[in-house]
Amino acid sequence: MAHKLMLLTLHCAVVAFGLARDDGPGIGEGPMHRVYEKLTRAGRSRVSRRASKFHKPTETRVIRIVLTGGPCGGKSSSLAPLMESAKREGFDVYCAPEIATMVFNCGFSFPTPDDPRVEEKILAFQTAVFKLQLQLERSMTLIAASTGRPSIIIFDRGLLDGKAYMSGESWTQLLHDVAHDGRDVVLLGEDVSEEYILHRYDGVIHLVTAADGAEAFYKHRETQDDQGNIVFRRESAAQAIEQDRRTRECWADHPQLVVVRNPVVGVAEDGFRRKLATATEAVLTIARRAQPL
């Protein structure tokens, strides 16, 4: 089961990341099976960072960072500068896709509030997302560790993000269900708690929604994201601020939570660049501590 789940994860990641677009030289026989060589090299540092002699000289670490926040916070835009800066410091960088988006792109429609079984369906959806996220995290960590090179994995949202989209009762039920599902070889009977989840990540970077402090740039309903892709953002500005607050509260107990707000500056573009620079420096600070020179 775990093997099939991993294959499904990797296949869906190709589709969700846009690698399935038939717009470049790929490997394989069709747009659904293309792998772009440029992307496979994008996160590799030219000169690998050396482990400190003071700290175990031959040991390297895989550093796991959650990139989270409210709607239209700039998560996608932050990846390119973050990756380039980390590579210059000798880290390989891996960027994992957002699992919920992968599932939506596979054809899933989220239940509407007037659905009489809405809570049941949300629980089923979030439970499946949780398990798939955990498998992806473990698989990517294993792959990065196998290189023996200092590596950073950026997760587009983490295991605790689902809590922000559920009732407290449903979240408690989710943790119970995934911890006691004897059929699931991914979990192997582990005690799944919020403490366990928090300890999985070296840092959490929360990018505050543009609706809070940069209202003029909040993109609502059908619009284009920062990469030019058509997206539908159903949350109003007020709803986005509330969702941002709920998400931030989910991660409040992480010792390396960094909240990146929207700077107040005269030129909006300068403010956004400063926001991205702050997010990048936060990730690098955590990585340097974990893998000192």
JSON list of C-alpha atoms in Angstrom, two decimals, residues 18-25 30-32:
[
{"chain": "A", "resi": 18, "resn": "GLY", "atom": "CA", "xyz": [2.46, 22.09, -13.97]},
{"chain": "A", "resi": 19, "resn": "LEU", "atom": "CA", "xyz": [5.08, 19.70, -15.30]},
{"chain": "A", "resi": 20, "resn": "ALA", "atom": "CA", "xyz": [2.37, 18.06, -17.37]},
{"chain": "A", "resi": 21, "resn": "ARG", "atom": "CA", "xyz": [2.08, 21.09, -19.63]},
{"chain": "A", "resi": 22, "resn": "ASP", "atom": "CA", "xyz": [3.14, 20.28, -23.18]},
{"chain": "A", "resi": 23, "resn": "ASP", "atom": "CA", "xyz": [5.29, 23.40, -23.56]},
{"chain": "A", "resi": 24, "resn": "GLY", "atom": "CA", "xyz": [8.88, 22.24, -23.46]},
{"chain": "A", "resi": 25, "resn": "PRO", "atom": "CA", "xyz": [11.33, 19.45, -24.19]},
{"chain": "A", "resi": 30, "resn": "GLY", "atom": "CA", "xyz": [3.05, 12.36, -23.52]},
{"chain": "A", "resi": 31, "resn": "PRO", "atom": "CA", "xyz": [2.36, 15.47, -21.50]},
{"chain": "A", "resi": 32, "resn": "MET", "atom": "CA", "xyz": [1.21, 13.47, -18.46]}
]
